[in-house]
Amino acid sequence: MQEKLRIAVQKSGRLSEDSLKLLKECGIGVPNGNNQLKINAENFDAEILFLRDDDIPEYVQDGVADIGFVGENVVLEKNKTADIVERLGYGKCRLSIALPKTRKKRTVKDLDGMKIATSYPFILNKWLKQNRLKADIHVISGSVEIAPRIGLADAICDLVSSGSTLFSNELYEFETILKSEAVLISGKKLSPKRRALLEKLLFRIRSVKKAKYNKYVMLNAPNKSIGKICSYLPGINSPTIVPLAKKDWSSVHSVISESDFWNVIENLKAAGAEGILIIPIEKMID
Ligand code: PRT
Ligand code: ZN
């Protein structure tokens, strides 16, 4: 039988859509499975397994799935044997300790002796130990944010993204203990064929990610300004310079990274660039 890469994806939840979108951008189609547990991917030797996110690390450890798309928070909490092979940039959140607004604390030492409700006992316990704190961990699986109000705990340790859940429960974020995002994990014992498929997928994921963080820029400028303009375009490759029909003018093409995007654009304008076009890049292949 032909070996396929078995890819675990969250069945339904915050990471499902972005994980399937990333696979699609990598040229891997996932047909609508009408609630199936397992489905063959299109255009790639892969099988998609739809699972609860909490189960993904264990399935990967046990070799039921070869790789999985899952939150780093879940990977660290489950503490299974799997490698994080790529950070994926979506599903960003933080695991934080939050306190009722009425309990103003100044240092983490103030957490000593408190009762903290969480669904992340492993990560919290590790953090408490590292900080030489003793707190009483109360494990609950959902709606952690209501624990202080019903008298179940003094504090909570839960995932936060916008902060609105904390706000509406009259809690404030006291200390972040982990920053998390979706990651790709892999089992330790992949067959050579499956490892090769993983490498192929990783190459595609990296090309997609790189394209997202970069933009193609095109601009026109008088030739006398080209030197200065090029100094603002470090880019990956040296810029392309094409003469324009307009005398003593050229068009400059390059790639700039999104992180310092606006600074670069402002510098280019100040240096005499005109008609600046910014174009999204679909894939970037090294
Ligand atoms: O059914 P299954 O077990 O598969 O899913 P689940 O309900 O356990 O997980 P799900 O779909 O809620 O989250 C999947 C993953 O998304 C998490 O493991 C994180 O890696 C990531 N993620 C990113 C988040 C959040 N942001 C997030 N905000 N997971 C949960 N939340 C919750 C948080 O627990 C809290 O209740 O959202 C609330 C806070 O959000 P804000 O925006 O109000 O701060
Ligand atoms: Zn879950």
Short mmCIF file of C-alpha atoms and ligand atoms in Angstrom, two decimals:
data_model
loop_
_atom_site.label_atom_id
_atom_site.label_comp_id
_atom_site.label_asym_id
_atom_site.label_seq_id
_atom_site.Cartn_x
_atom_site.Cartn_y
_atom_site.Cartn_z
CA MET A 1 0.00 0.00 0.00
CA GLN A 2 1.18 3.48 -0.78
CA GLU A 3 2.37 5.37 2.29
CA LYS A 4 0.70 8.71 2.88
CA LEU A 5 1.54 11.51 5.27
CA ARG A 6 -1.11 11.47 7.99
CA ILE A 7 -1.84 15.06 8.95
CA ALA A 8 -3.85 15.86 12.11
CA VAL A 9 -5.93 19.02 12.03
CA GLN A 10 -8.35 20.39 14.65
CA LYS A 11 -11.82 19.20 13.73
CA SER A 12 -13.70 22.35 14.63
CA GLY A 13 -12.32 25.26 16.56
CA ARG A 14 -10.14 28.30 16.33
CA LEU A 15 -7.31 26.63 14.41
CA SER A 16 -9.35 24.61 11.90
CA GLU A 17 -9.94 27.22 9.25
CA ASP A 18 -6.42 28.69 9.26
CA SER A 19 -4.82 25.22 9.19
CA LEU A 20 -6.89 24.14 6.16
CA LYS A 21 -6.22 27.49 4.50
CA LEU A 22 -2.47 26.99 4.94
CA LEU A 23 -2.69 23.50 3.47
CA LYS A 24 -4.61 24.92 0.52
CA GLU A 25 -1.97 27.62 0.00
CA CYS A 26 0.54 24.77 -0.09
CA GLY A 27 -1.42 23.23 -2.95
CA ILE A 28 -3.03 20.55 -0.79
CA GLY A 29 -6.78 20.36 -1.23
CA VAL A 30 -8.99 19.05 1.55
CA PRO A 31 -12.42 18.05 0.23
CA ASN A 32 -15.41 18.79 2.41
CA GLY A 33 -15.63 15.58 4.40
CA ASN A 34 -19.14 15.95 5.84
CA ASN A 35 -17.99 15.18 9.34
CA GLN A 36 -15.67 12.34 8.37
CA LEU A 37 -12.83 11.50 10.73
CA LYS A 38 -10.34 10.86 7.94
CA ILE A 39 -10.18 12.03 4.35
CA ASN A 40 -7.72 11.76 1.47
CA ALA A 41 -6.09 15.03 0.46
CA GLU A 42 -6.07 16.17 -3.15
CA ASN A 43 -2.80 16.70 -5.09
CA PHE A 44 -0.58 15.34 -2.30
CA ASP A 45 0.10 11.91 -0.77
CA ALA A 46 -1.64 12.79 2.46
CA GLU A 47 -4.55 11.85 4.64
CA ILE A 48 -6.19 14.44 6.86
CA LEU A 49 -7.34 13.33 10.32
CA PHE A 50 -9.84 15.61 12.04
CA LEU A 51 -9.33 15.51 15.82
CA ARG A 52 -9.88 17.47 19.03
CA ASP A 53 -6.86 19.69 19.53
CA ASP A 54 -6.12 18.17 22.96
CA ASP A 55 -5.66 14.74 21.40
CA ILE A 56 -3.28 15.78 18.62
CA PRO A 57 0.04 15.59 20.58
CA GLU A 58 -0.75 12.08 21.78
CA TYR A 59 -1.81 10.82 18.35
CA VAL A 60 1.44 12.20 16.92
CA GLN A 61 3.50 10.65 19.72
CA ASP A 62 1.82 7.28 19.19
CA GLY A 63 2.30 7.42 15.42
CA VAL A 64 -1.42 7.39 14.61
CA ALA A 65 -0.77 10.72 12.89
CA ASP A 66 2.64 11.71 11.48
CA ILE A 67 2.29 15.44 11.93
CA GLY A 68 -0.24 17.83 13.47
CA PHE A 69 -1.31 21.45 13.40
CA VAL A 70 -1.90 22.51 17.00
CA GLY A 71 -1.43 25.34 19.52
CA GLU A 72 1.97 25.40 21.19
CA ASN A 73 0.09 25.79 24.51
CA VAL A 74 -1.48 22.36 23.96
CA VAL A 75 1.84 20.80 22.93
CA LEU A 76 3.58 22.05 26.08
CA GLU A 77 0.68 21.15 28.36
CA LYS A 78 0.36 17.59 27.08
CA ASN A 79 4.15 17.12 27.29
CA LYS A 80 4.25 14.28 24.74
CA THR A 81 7.18 13.17 22.64
CA ALA A 82 6.94 15.19 19.43
CA ASP A 83 9.09 17.81 17.73
CA ILE A 84 7.93 21.33 16.93
CA VAL A 85 9.11 21.60 13.32
CA GLU A 86 7.62 24.95 12.33
CA ARG A 87 5.91 27.95 13.94
CA LEU A 88 2.92 28.94 11.86
CA GLY A 89 2.09 32.52 12.83
CA TYR A 90 -1.67 32.13 13.43
CA GLY A 91 -3.68 31.27 16.56
CA LYS A 92 -1.60 33.72 18.53
CA CYS A 93 -2.47 34.05 22.20
CA ARG A 94 -0.84 34.12 25.62
CA LEU A 95 -1.32 32.08 28.75
CA SER A 96 -1.66 34.53 31.59
CA ILE A 97 -2.43 34.67 35.25
CA ALA A 98 -5.33 37.04 35.89
CA LEU A 99 -6.68 38.45 39.12
CA PRO A 100 -9.95 40.12 40.12
CA LYS A 101 -9.73 43.89 39.64
CA THR A 102 -10.25 44.34 43.36
CA ARG A 103 -7.02 42.45 44.22
CA LYS A 104 -4.16 44.69 43.27
CA LYS A 105 -0.87 42.81 43.43
CA ARG A 106 2.59 44.16 42.84
CA THR A 107 4.93 41.22 42.42
CA VAL A 108 4.55 37.55 41.51
CA LYS A 109 5.48 36.77 45.13
CA ASP A 110 1.98 37.92 45.99
CA LEU A 111 0.65 34.78 44.27
CA ASP A 112 2.08 32.65 47.07
CA GLY A 113 -0.64 30.68 48.81
CA MET A 114 -3.33 31.57 46.30
CA LYS A 115 -5.79 29.18 44.73
CA ILE A 116 -5.45 29.38 40.92
CA ALA A 117 -8.01 27.85 38.55
CA THR A 118 -6.70 26.67 35.18
CA SER A 119 -6.96 24.15 32.34
CA TYR A 120 -3.16 24.29 32.05
CA PRO A 121 -1.92 22.68 35.31
CA PHE A 122 1.31 21.31 33.83
CA ILE A 123 2.56 24.61 32.39
CA LEU A 124 1.40 26.56 35.45
CA ASN A 125 3.04 24.15 37.88
CA LYS A 126 6.32 24.37 35.99
CA TRP A 127 6.19 28.16 36.00
CA LEU A 128 5.36 28.27 39.73
CA LYS A 129 8.32 26.00 40.47
CA GLN A 130 10.67 28.09 38.34
CA ASN A 131 9.56 31.14 40.30
CA ARG A 132 9.75 29.30 43.64
CA LEU A 133 6.09 29.96 44.34
CA LYS A 134 3.61 27.74 46.10
CA ALA A 135 0.03 28.03 44.93
CA ASP A 136 -2.87 25.66 44.98
CA ILE A 137 -3.80 24.66 41.42
CA HIS A 138 -7.47 23.93 40.80
CA VAL A 139 -8.01 22.19 37.44
CA ILE A 140 -11.15 23.03 35.49
CA SER A 141 -11.76 22.30 31.86
CA GLY A 142 -13.86 25.24 30.71
CA SER A 143 -15.16 28.71 31.66
CA VAL A 144 -12.12 29.27 33.83
CA GLU A 145 -12.84 33.00 33.89
CA ILE A 146 -15.85 32.64 36.18
CA ALA A 147 -13.93 30.79 38.92
CA PRO A 148 -13.06 33.83 41.09
CA ARG A 149 -16.61 35.20 40.94
CA ILE A 150 -18.15 31.96 42.20
CA GLY A 151 -15.57 31.67 44.96
CA LEU A 152 -13.73 28.69 43.44
CA ALA A 153 -10.35 30.40 43.18
CA ASP A 154 -8.46 33.61 43.93
CA ALA A 155 -6.95 33.84 40.46
CA ILE A 156 -7.06 32.15 37.06
CA CYS A 157 -4.48 31.09 34.51
CA ASP A 158 -6.02 31.03 31.04
CA LEU A 159 -5.50 31.89 27.39
CA VAL A 160 -5.98 35.50 26.42
CA SER A 161 -6.10 37.07 22.99
CA SER A 162 -8.05 40.34 22.86
CA GLY A 163 -8.49 40.51 26.64
CA SER A 164 -12.24 41.10 26.38
CA THR A 165 -13.14 37.91 28.30
CA LEU A 166 -11.02 39.06 31.23
CA PHE A 167 -12.45 42.55 31.02
CA SER A 168 -16.07 41.43 31.04
CA ASN A 169 -15.37 39.20 34.05
CA GLU A 170 -13.74 42.03 35.98
CA LEU A 171 -10.31 40.42 35.88
CA TYR A 172 -6.99 41.91 34.82
CA GLU A 173 -3.96 40.30 33.28
CA PHE A 174 -1.31 40.11 35.98
CA GLU A 175 1.48 38.01 34.47
CA THR A 176 2.00 36.30 31.09
CA ILE A 177 3.60 32.90 31.54
CA LEU A 178 3.63 31.73 27.91
CA LYS A 179 3.28 33.25 24.44
CA SER A 180 1.75 30.79 22.02
CA GLU A 181 0.84 30.34 18.36
CA ALA A 182 -0.09 27.43 16.13
CA VAL A 183 2.83 25.11 15.42
CA LEU A 184 3.44 22.07 13.26
CA ILE A 185 4.54 19.04 15.26
CA SER A 186 6.05 15.85 13.97
CA GLY A 187 6.47 12.37 15.38
CA LYS A 188 10.01 11.12 16.03
CA LYS A 189 9.82 7.96 13.97
CA LEU A 190 8.59 8.83 10.49
CA SER A 191 9.38 6.39 7.71
CA PRO A 192 11.76 7.73 5.01
CA LYS A 193 8.86 8.18 2.58
CA ARG A 194 6.79 10.11 5.15
CA ARG A 195 9.79 12.20 6.21
CA ALA A 196 10.33 13.14 2.56
CA LEU A 197 6.67 14.16 2.31
CA LEU A 198 7.05 16.27 5.47
CA GLU A 199 10.13 17.98 4.00
CA LYS A 200 8.15 18.73 0.84
CA LEU A 201 5.31 20.22 2.89
CA LEU A 202 7.72 22.25 5.06
CA PHE A 203 9.36 23.72 1.96
CA ARG A 204 5.92 24.84 0.76
CA ILE A 205 4.87 26.22 4.17
CA ARG A 206 8.08 28.25 4.38
CA SER A 207 7.53 29.66 0.89
CA VAL A 208 3.98 30.68 1.79
CA LYS A 209 5.09 32.25 5.11
CA LYS A 210 7.92 34.14 3.49
CA ALA A 211 5.60 35.54 0.84
CA LYS A 212 3.21 36.76 3.54
CA TYR A 213 5.95 38.70 5.33
CA ASN A 214 7.23 40.34 2.16
CA LYS A 215 5.82 42.71 -0.44
CA TYR A 216 6.88 43.45 -3.98
CA VAL A 217 7.50 47.17 -4.48
CA MET A 218 7.65 49.03 -7.80
CA LEU A 219 8.40 52.72 -8.11
CA ASN A 220 9.55 55.37 -10.54
CA ALA A 221 12.36 57.81 -9.83
CA PRO A 222 14.71 60.23 -11.56
CA ASN A 223 18.05 58.53 -12.25
CA LYS A 224 19.88 60.93 -9.95
CA SER A 225 17.89 59.57 -6.96
CA ILE A 226 18.35 55.88 -7.77
CA GLY A 227 21.47 55.46 -5.61
CA LYS A 228 19.75 56.80 -2.51
CA ILE A 229 16.56 54.85 -3.24
CA CYS A 230 18.47 51.59 -3.60
CA SER A 231 20.12 52.17 -0.23
CA TYR A 232 16.65 51.93 1.33
CA LEU A 233 15.91 48.66 -0.44
CA PRO A 234 18.10 46.08 1.24
CA GLY A 235 15.86 43.33 -0.09
CA ILE A 236 16.84 39.76 -0.63
CA ASN A 237 18.14 40.38 -4.12
CA SER A 238 19.60 43.51 -5.54
CA PRO A 239 16.81 45.74 -6.98
CA THR A 240 15.89 45.52 -10.66
CA ILE A 241 16.31 48.84 -12.48
CA VAL A 242 14.54 49.37 -15.82
CA PRO A 243 14.80 52.59 -17.86
CA LEU A 244 11.51 54.43 -18.49
CA ALA A 245 10.41 56.07 -21.73
CA LYS A 246 10.59 59.38 -19.82
CA LYS A 247 14.16 60.69 -20.20
CA ASP A 248 16.50 60.23 -17.22
CA TRP A 249 13.91 58.25 -15.25
CA SER A 250 13.87 54.60 -14.22
CA SER A 251 11.58 52.10 -12.61
CA VAL A 252 12.91 50.22 -9.57
CA HIS A 253 11.53 46.83 -8.46
CA SER A 254 12.37 45.10 -5.20
CA VAL A 255 11.06 43.07 -2.29
CA ILE A 256 10.63 44.58 1.16
CA SER A 257 9.73 42.97 4.44
CA GLU A 258 6.52 43.88 6.20
CA SER A 259 8.19 44.57 9.54
CA ASP A 260 9.75 47.91 8.53
CA PHE A 261 7.38 48.50 5.63
CA TRP A 262 6.12 52.03 6.44
CA ASN A 263 9.56 53.38 7.34
CA VAL A 264 10.95 52.17 4.04
CA ILE A 265 8.05 53.70 2.08
CA GLU A 266 8.48 57.07 3.83
CA ASN A 267 12.21 57.04 3.11
CA LEU A 268 11.60 56.14 -0.54
CA LYS A 269 9.15 59.02 -0.95
CA ALA A 270 11.49 61.46 0.72
CA ALA A 271 14.26 60.31 -1.64
CA GLY A 272 12.14 61.22 -4.69
CA ALA A 273 10.24 58.01 -5.52
CA GLU A 274 6.92 58.45 -7.31
CA GLY A 275 4.08 56.16 -8.34
CA ILE A 276 4.94 53.60 -5.67
CA LEU A 277 3.08 50.31 -6.13
CA ILE A 278 2.99 47.65 -3.45
CA ILE A 279 2.03 44.19 -4.65
CA PRO A 280 1.33 41.09 -2.53
CA ILE A 281 3.54 38.11 -3.27
CA GLU A 282 1.84 34.75 -3.60
CA LYS A 283 4.82 32.45 -3.08
CA MET A 284 8.50 33.07 -2.52
CA ILE A 285 10.82 30.27 -3.56
CA ASP A 286 14.46 30.32 -2.54
O1 PRT B 1 -12.89 21.17 20.58
P1 PRT B 1 -11.42 21.29 20.77
O2 PRT B 1 -10.92 20.65 22.04
O3 PRT B 1 -10.67 20.85 19.55
O4 PRT B 1 -11.13 22.88 20.86
P2 PRT B 1 -10.94 23.83 22.13
O5 PRT B 1 -12.25 24.42 22.47
O6 PRT B 1 -10.14 23.17 23.19
O7 PRT B 1 -9.95 24.94 21.54
P3 PRT B 1 -10.26 26.27 20.72
O8 PRT B 1 -10.78 25.96 19.37
O9 PRT B 1 -11.02 27.26 21.56
O10 PRT B 1 -8.77 26.84 20.63
C1 PRT B 1 -7.79 26.16 19.91
C2 PRT B 1 -6.47 26.90 20.06
O11 PRT B 1 -6.60 28.25 19.60
C3 PRT B 1 -5.94 27.06 21.48
O12 PRT B 1 -5.32 25.91 21.98
C4 PRT B 1 -4.94 28.20 21.30
O13 PRT B 1 -3.72 27.70 20.81
C5 PRT B 1 -5.58 29.06 20.21
N1 PRT B 1 -6.21 30.29 20.72
C6 PRT B 1 -5.91 31.53 20.27
C7 PRT B 1 -7.15 30.42 21.68
C8 PRT B 1 -7.41 31.78 21.82
N2 PRT B 1 -6.63 32.45 20.94
C9 PRT B 1 -8.40 32.22 22.78
N3 PRT B 1 -8.62 33.41 22.92
N4 PRT B 1 -7.82 29.49 22.42
C10 PRT B 1 -8.75 29.91 23.30
N5 PRT B 1 -9.05 31.23 23.52
C11 PRT B 1 -10.14 31.49 24.52
C12 PRT B 1 -9.62 31.60 25.97
O14 PRT B 1 -9.56 30.30 26.55
C13 PRT B 1 -10.66 32.48 26.63
O15 PRT B 1 -11.80 31.75 27.00
O16 PRT B 1 -10.78 32.72 24.28
C14 PRT B 1 -11.05 33.41 25.49
C15 PRT B 1 -10.23 34.65 25.59
O17 PRT B 1 -10.26 35.39 24.41
P4 PRT B 1 -10.25 36.98 24.46
O18 PRT B 1 -10.17 37.39 23.03
O19 PRT B 1 -11.53 37.43 25.12
O20 PRT B 1 -9.03 37.41 25.23
ZN ZN B 2 -9.45 21.39 23.22
#
